[in-house]
């Protein structure tokens, strides 16, 4: 990790997959980060999503690729069906040849598991990331002097 470039925290509204990935990327570049989430806990729910090879490359760059590989479900074929008549349209092999060609697998994963992989990386980062939960951002003020997030209780988080 680089040394702190700037002690003023970068403000991130939302602690979902995007917010945590941004936090990890910024802290690895030496920035301090404050993640402001509307939920009481930093977590995730929802259904499964697909992860293409570039997602593994991105998570490797964030230092959480191993966390992701441990949680992902590896498939050998992706099959697409017509939504109207349910006929098979195409099957794409996702086997060893695919993984070799693209350098990473094509997998499926529960949304909470990709979030968990990122959160483990955030929790292993002892410095530079602060969380503010139960804080819904309702307004953003931005000027040449900085940015201020205003939450539903009237609280203000500023990056002057
Ligand atoms: C049906 C569906 C299927 C998808 N399938 C795939 C797929 O197969 N593969 C893939 O790579 N991507 C998929 N995506 C896209 C992927 O889910 C999104 O790109 C990803 O979740 C975006 O992450 P995010 O953190 O920006 O947003 P979110 O995951 O929506 O997280 C936003 C976070 O911000 C918090 N928040 C929201 N508003 C506020 C506020 N005002 N103040 C404070 N906190 C706030 C929320 O509580 C939440 O924690 C799919 C999306 C959908 C809807």
mmCIF file of C-alpha atoms and ligand atoms in Angstrom:
data_model
loop_
_atom_site.group_PDB
_atom_site.id
_atom_site.type_symbol
_atom_site.label_atom_id
_atom_site.label_comp_id
_atom_site.label_asym_id
_atom_site.label_seq_id
_atom_site.Cartn_x
_atom_site.Cartn_y
_atom_site.Cartn_z
ATOM 1 C CA UNK A 1 0.000 0.000 0.000
ATOM 2 C CA UNK A 2 1.183 3.510 -0.746
ATOM 3 C CA UNK A 3 1.535 6.143 1.955
ATOM 4 C CA UNK A 4 -1.441 8.448 2.577
ATOM 5 C CA UNK A 5 -1.740 10.940 -0.243
ATOM 6 C CA UNK A 6 -4.280 13.023 1.533
ATOM 7 C CA UNK A 7 -5.728 12.661 5.034
ATOM 8 C CA UNK A 8 -9.133 14.020 3.983
ATOM 9 C CA UNK A 9 -11.466 11.065 3.540
ATOM 10 C CA UNK A 10 -12.997 10.282 0.172
ATOM 11 C CA UNK A 11 -16.744 9.962 0.847
ATOM 12 C CA UNK A 12 -18.520 6.939 -0.653
ATOM 13 C CA UNK A 13 -22.326 6.796 -0.437
ATOM 14 C CA UNK A 14 -23.395 3.133 -0.288
ATOM 15 C CA UNK A 15 -21.617 0.064 1.059
ATOM 16 C CA UNK A 16 -22.726 -2.388 -1.659
ATOM 17 C CA UNK A 17 -20.520 -4.228 -4.137
ATOM 18 C CA UNK A 18 -19.554 -0.984 -5.872
ATOM 19 C CA UNK A 19 -18.947 0.974 -2.662
ATOM 20 C CA UNK A 20 -16.697 -1.668 -1.117
ATOM 21 C CA UNK A 21 -14.761 -2.194 -4.354
ATOM 22 C CA UNK A 22 -14.206 1.569 -4.612
ATOM 23 C CA UNK A 23 -13.121 1.710 -0.953
ATOM 24 C CA UNK A 24 -10.556 -1.070 -1.447
ATOM 25 C CA UNK A 25 -9.240 0.477 -4.665
ATOM 26 C CA UNK A 26 -8.827 3.924 -3.096
ATOM 27 C CA UNK A 27 -7.236 2.738 0.152
ATOM 28 C CA UNK A 28 -4.742 0.683 -1.864
ATOM 29 C CA UNK A 29 -3.788 3.935 -3.617
ATOM 30 C CA UNK A 30 -3.191 5.647 -0.264
ATOM 31 C CA UNK A 31 -6.452 7.513 0.244
ATOM 32 C CA UNK A 32 -8.550 7.512 3.403
ATOM 33 C CA UNK A 33 -12.146 6.520 2.778
ATOM 34 C CA UNK A 34 -15.446 6.958 4.611
ATOM 35 C CA UNK A 35 -18.217 4.578 3.465
ATOM 36 C CA UNK A 36 -21.687 5.900 4.331
ATOM 37 C CA UNK A 37 -24.454 3.280 4.161
ATOM 38 C CA UNK A 38 -28.174 3.585 4.799
ATOM 39 C CA UNK A 39 -28.504 0.104 6.359
ATOM 40 C CA UNK A 40 -27.754 -0.664 10.007
ATOM 41 C CA UNK A 41 -25.228 -3.310 8.904
ATOM 42 C CA UNK A 42 -22.848 -3.445 5.970
ATOM 43 C CA UNK A 43 -24.245 -6.505 4.212
ATOM 44 C CA UNK A 44 -25.949 -7.713 1.064
ATOM 45 C CA UNK A 45 -28.951 -9.800 0.117
ATOM 46 C CA UNK A 46 -30.532 -10.709 -3.180
ATOM 47 C CA UNK A 47 -30.055 -13.456 -5.711
ATOM 48 C CA UNK A 48 -27.283 -14.980 -7.762
ATOM 49 C CA UNK A 49 -25.250 -13.138 -10.360
ATOM 50 C CA UNK A 50 -22.819 -14.253 -13.039
ATOM 51 C CA UNK A 51 -19.141 -13.409 -12.807
ATOM 52 C CA UNK A 52 -17.186 -13.225 -16.032
ATOM 53 C CA UNK A 53 -13.373 -13.562 -16.188
ATOM 54 C CA UNK A 54 -12.753 -9.807 -15.917
ATOM 55 C CA UNK A 55 -14.450 -9.784 -12.479
ATOM 56 C CA UNK A 56 -11.705 -12.104 -11.207
ATOM 57 C CA UNK A 57 -9.011 -9.880 -12.704
ATOM 58 C CA UNK A 58 -10.587 -6.871 -10.958
ATOM 59 C CA UNK A 59 -10.829 -8.668 -7.624
ATOM 60 C CA UNK A 60 -7.224 -9.868 -7.935
ATOM 61 C CA UNK A 61 -6.225 -6.214 -8.344
ATOM 62 C CA UNK A 62 -8.143 -5.414 -5.143
ATOM 63 C CA UNK A 63 -6.412 -8.266 -3.281
ATOM 64 C CA UNK A 64 -9.605 -10.310 -2.815
ATOM 65 C CA UNK A 65 -9.397 -12.715 -5.780
ATOM 66 C CA UNK A 66 -8.765 -15.732 -3.529
ATOM 67 C CA UNK A 67 -11.823 -14.832 -1.387
ATOM 68 C CA UNK A 68 -13.928 -14.754 -4.534
ATOM 69 C CA UNK A 69 -12.593 -18.027 -5.985
ATOM 70 C CA UNK A 70 -13.370 -19.775 -2.691
ATOM 71 C CA UNK A 71 -17.038 -18.717 -2.898
ATOM 72 C CA UNK A 72 -17.775 -18.914 -6.632
ATOM 73 C CA UNK A 73 -19.621 -21.827 -8.227
ATOM 74 C CA UNK A 74 -17.762 -23.087 -11.302
ATOM 75 C CA UNK A 75 -19.836 -24.155 -14.266
ATOM 76 C CA UNK A 76 -18.806 -26.039 -17.402
ATOM 77 C CA UNK A 77 -21.451 -24.678 -19.748
ATOM 78 C CA UNK A 78 -23.674 -21.613 -20.124
ATOM 79 C CA UNK A 79 -26.938 -22.452 -21.864
ATOM 80 C CA UNK A 80 -29.298 -19.780 -23.177
ATOM 81 C CA UNK A 81 -32.990 -20.467 -23.770
ATOM 82 C CA UNK A 82 -35.582 -18.487 -25.681
ATOM 83 C CA UNK A 83 -37.797 -16.698 -23.130
ATOM 84 C CA UNK A 84 -40.912 -17.222 -25.274
ATOM 85 C CA UNK A 85 -40.815 -20.863 -26.344
ATOM 86 C CA UNK A 86 -38.089 -22.177 -23.964
ATOM 87 C CA UNK A 87 -36.121 -23.617 -26.894
ATOM 88 C CA UNK A 88 -32.392 -23.905 -26.427
ATOM 89 C CA UNK A 89 -30.659 -21.086 -28.357
ATOM 90 C CA UNK A 90 -26.990 -21.761 -27.679
ATOM 91 C CA UNK A 91 -24.624 -23.476 -25.286
ATOM 92 C CA UNK A 92 -21.207 -21.992 -24.572
ATOM 93 C CA UNK A 93 -18.509 -24.264 -23.147
ATOM 94 C CA UNK A 94 -16.939 -22.772 -20.010
ATOM 95 C CA UNK A 95 -14.501 -25.601 -19.443
ATOM 96 C CA UNK A 96 -10.709 -25.651 -19.169
ATOM 97 C CA UNK A 97 -10.260 -24.291 -22.714
ATOM 98 C CA UNK A 98 -12.398 -21.235 -21.897
ATOM 99 C CA UNK A 99 -10.511 -20.653 -18.638
ATOM 100 C CA UNK A 100 -7.178 -20.950 -20.405
ATOM 101 C CA UNK A 101 -8.211 -18.583 -23.198
ATOM 102 C CA UNK A 102 -9.537 -15.851 -20.884
ATOM 103 C CA UNK A 103 -7.176 -16.466 -17.996
ATOM 104 C CA UNK A 104 -10.018 -16.857 -15.512
ATOM 105 C CA UNK A 105 -13.267 -18.798 -15.106
ATOM 106 C CA UNK A 106 -16.864 -17.823 -15.827
ATOM 107 C CA UNK A 107 -18.842 -18.545 -12.644
ATOM 108 C CA UNK A 108 -22.043 -17.863 -10.773
ATOM 109 C CA UNK A 109 -22.185 -16.604 -7.209
ATOM 110 C CA UNK A 110 -24.717 -15.387 -4.667
ATOM 111 C CA UNK A 111 -24.727 -11.610 -4.378
ATOM 112 C CA UNK A 112 -23.988 -11.853 -0.634
ATOM 113 C CA UNK A 113 -20.899 -13.949 -1.375
ATOM 114 C CA UNK A 114 -19.237 -11.448 -3.713
ATOM 115 C CA UNK A 115 -20.057 -8.741 -1.173
ATOM 116 C CA UNK A 116 -18.595 -10.985 1.574
ATOM 117 C CA UNK A 117 -15.397 -11.484 -0.444
ATOM 118 C CA UNK A 118 -14.971 -7.701 -0.709
ATOM 119 C CA UNK A 119 -15.949 -7.116 2.937
ATOM 120 C CA UNK A 120 -13.273 -9.570 4.129
ATOM 121 C CA UNK A 121 -10.734 -7.521 2.199
ATOM 122 C CA UNK A 122 -12.058 -4.318 3.749
ATOM 123 C CA UNK A 123 -11.968 -5.846 7.250
ATOM 124 C CA UNK A 124 -8.382 -6.999 6.699
ATOM 125 C CA UNK A 125 -7.465 -3.399 5.870
ATOM 126 C CA UNK A 126 -6.616 -2.049 9.293
ATOM 127 C CA UNK A 127 -6.252 1.595 8.321
ATOM 128 C CA UNK A 128 -7.900 4.057 6.017
ATOM 129 C CA UNK A 129 -11.504 2.817 5.843
ATOM 130 C CA UNK A 130 -14.228 4.088 8.152
ATOM 131 C CA UNK A 131 -17.899 3.051 8.089
ATOM 132 C CA UNK A 132 -20.927 5.113 8.961
ATOM 133 C CA UNK A 133 -24.062 2.922 9.039
ATOM 134 C CA UNK A 134 -27.784 3.786 9.373
ATOM 135 C CA UNK A 135 -27.058 6.976 7.435
ATOM 136 C CA UNK A 136 -29.122 7.685 4.350
ATOM 137 C CA UNK A 137 -27.614 10.329 2.098
ATOM 138 C CA UNK A 138 -30.371 12.630 0.875
ATOM 139 C CA UNK A 139 -28.452 15.543 -0.572
ATOM 140 C CA UNK A 140 -24.994 16.399 -1.863
ATOM 141 C CA UNK A 141 -23.499 19.869 -1.868
ATOM 142 C CA UNK A 142 -20.514 20.420 -4.106
ATOM 143 C CA UNK A 143 -18.452 23.528 -4.671
ATOM 144 C CA UNK A 144 -14.914 24.426 -5.677
ATOM 145 C CA UNK A 145 -13.958 24.066 -1.990
ATOM 146 C CA UNK A 146 -15.158 20.483 -1.556
ATOM 147 C CA UNK A 147 -18.139 18.225 -1.159
ATOM 148 C CA UNK A 148 -20.619 17.673 1.695
ATOM 149 C CA UNK A 149 -23.075 14.791 2.030
ATOM 150 C CA UNK A 150 -26.212 15.552 4.026
ATOM 151 C CA UNK A 151 -28.095 12.647 5.589
ATOM 152 C CA UNK A 152 -31.752 12.157 6.494
ATOM 153 C CA UNK A 153 -31.115 13.216 10.112
ATOM 154 C CA UNK A 154 -29.454 16.440 8.973
ATOM 155 C CA UNK A 155 -25.910 15.179 9.663
ATOM 156 C CA UNK A 156 -23.163 16.479 7.406
ATOM 157 C CA UNK A 157 -20.085 14.616 6.159
ATOM 158 C CA UNK A 158 -17.657 16.992 4.556
ATOM 159 C CA UNK A 159 -14.566 16.619 2.438
ATOM 160 C CA UNK A 160 -13.337 20.198 2.378
HETATM 161 C C1 LIG B 1 -31.597 -8.219 -11.818
HETATM 162 C C2 LIG B 1 -30.127 -7.890 -11.846
HETATM 163 C C3 LIG B 1 -29.228 -8.859 -12.278
HETATM 164 C C4 LIG B 1 -27.871 -8.577 -12.331
HETATM 165 N N1 LIG B 1 -26.998 -9.555 -12.723
HETATM 166 C C5 LIG B 1 -25.687 -9.310 -12.758
HETATM 167 C C6 LIG B 1 -24.770 -10.340 -13.143
HETATM 168 O O1 LIG B 1 -25.164 -11.456 -13.459
HETATM 169 N N2 LIG B 1 -23.426 -10.061 -13.122
HETATM 170 C C7 LIG B 1 -22.968 -8.810 -12.761
HETATM 171 O O2 LIG B 1 -21.739 -8.614 -12.755
HETATM 172 N N3 LIG B 1 -23.820 -7.816 -12.402
HETATM 173 C C8 LIG B 1 -25.135 -8.039 -12.386
HETATM 174 N N4 LIG B 1 -25.999 -7.048 -12.040
HETATM 175 C C9 LIG B 1 -25.442 -5.729 -11.740
HETATM 176 C C10 LIG B 1 -24.873 -5.655 -10.335
HETATM 177 O O3 LIG B 1 -25.814 -6.182 -9.419
HETATM 178 C C11 LIG B 1 -24.600 -4.189 -10.026
HETATM 179 O O4 LIG B 1 -23.677 -3.689 -10.968
HETATM 180 C C12 LIG B 1 -24.005 -4.002 -8.636
HETATM 181 O O5 LIG B 1 -24.811 -4.556 -7.633
HETATM 182 C C13 LIG B 1 -23.861 -2.514 -8.406
HETATM 183 O O6 LIG B 1 -23.299 -2.349 -7.134
HETATM 184 P P1 LIG B 1 -23.528 -1.010 -6.349
HETATM 185 O O7 LIG B 1 -22.772 -1.157 -5.059
HETATM 186 O O8 LIG B 1 -23.225 0.160 -7.222
HETATM 187 O O9 LIG B 1 -25.091 -0.923 -6.075
HETATM 188 P P2 LIG B 1 -25.960 -1.782 -5.063
HETATM 189 O O10 LIG B 1 -25.527 -3.212 -5.056
HETATM 190 O O11 LIG B 1 -27.382 -1.451 -5.376
HETATM 191 O O12 LIG B 1 -25.600 -1.174 -3.619
HETATM 192 C C14 LIG B 1 -25.979 0.145 -3.279
HETATM 193 C C15 LIG B 1 -25.715 0.297 -1.784
HETATM 194 O O13 LIG B 1 -25.909 1.651 -1.436
HETATM 195 C C16 LIG B 1 -26.832 1.751 -0.364
HETATM 196 N N5 LIG B 1 -27.569 3.000 -0.587
HETATM 197 C C17 LIG B 1 -28.477 3.246 -1.559
HETATM 198 N N6 LIG B 1 -28.935 4.517 -1.473
HETATM 199 C C18 LIG B 1 -28.276 5.077 -0.413
HETATM 200 C C19 LIG B 1 -28.322 6.385 0.181
HETATM 201 N N7 LIG B 1 -29.123 7.352 -0.287
HETATM 202 N N8 LIG B 1 -27.524 6.631 1.255
HETATM 203 C C20 LIG B 1 -26.704 5.673 1.740
HETATM 204 N N9 LIG B 1 -26.632 4.395 1.212
HETATM 205 C C21 LIG B 1 -27.404 4.126 0.149
HETATM 206 C C22 LIG B 1 -27.706 0.510 -0.460
HETATM 207 O O14 LIG B 1 -28.267 0.159 0.786
HETATM 208 C C23 LIG B 1 -26.665 -0.526 -0.923
HETATM 209 O O15 LIG B 1 -25.946 -1.060 0.161
HETATM 210 C C24 LIG B 1 -27.383 -7.289 -11.960
HETATM 211 C C25 LIG B 1 -28.292 -6.319 -11.514
HETATM 212 C C26 LIG B 1 -29.637 -6.626 -11.451
HETATM 213 C C27 LIG B 1 -30.599 -5.553 -10.966
#
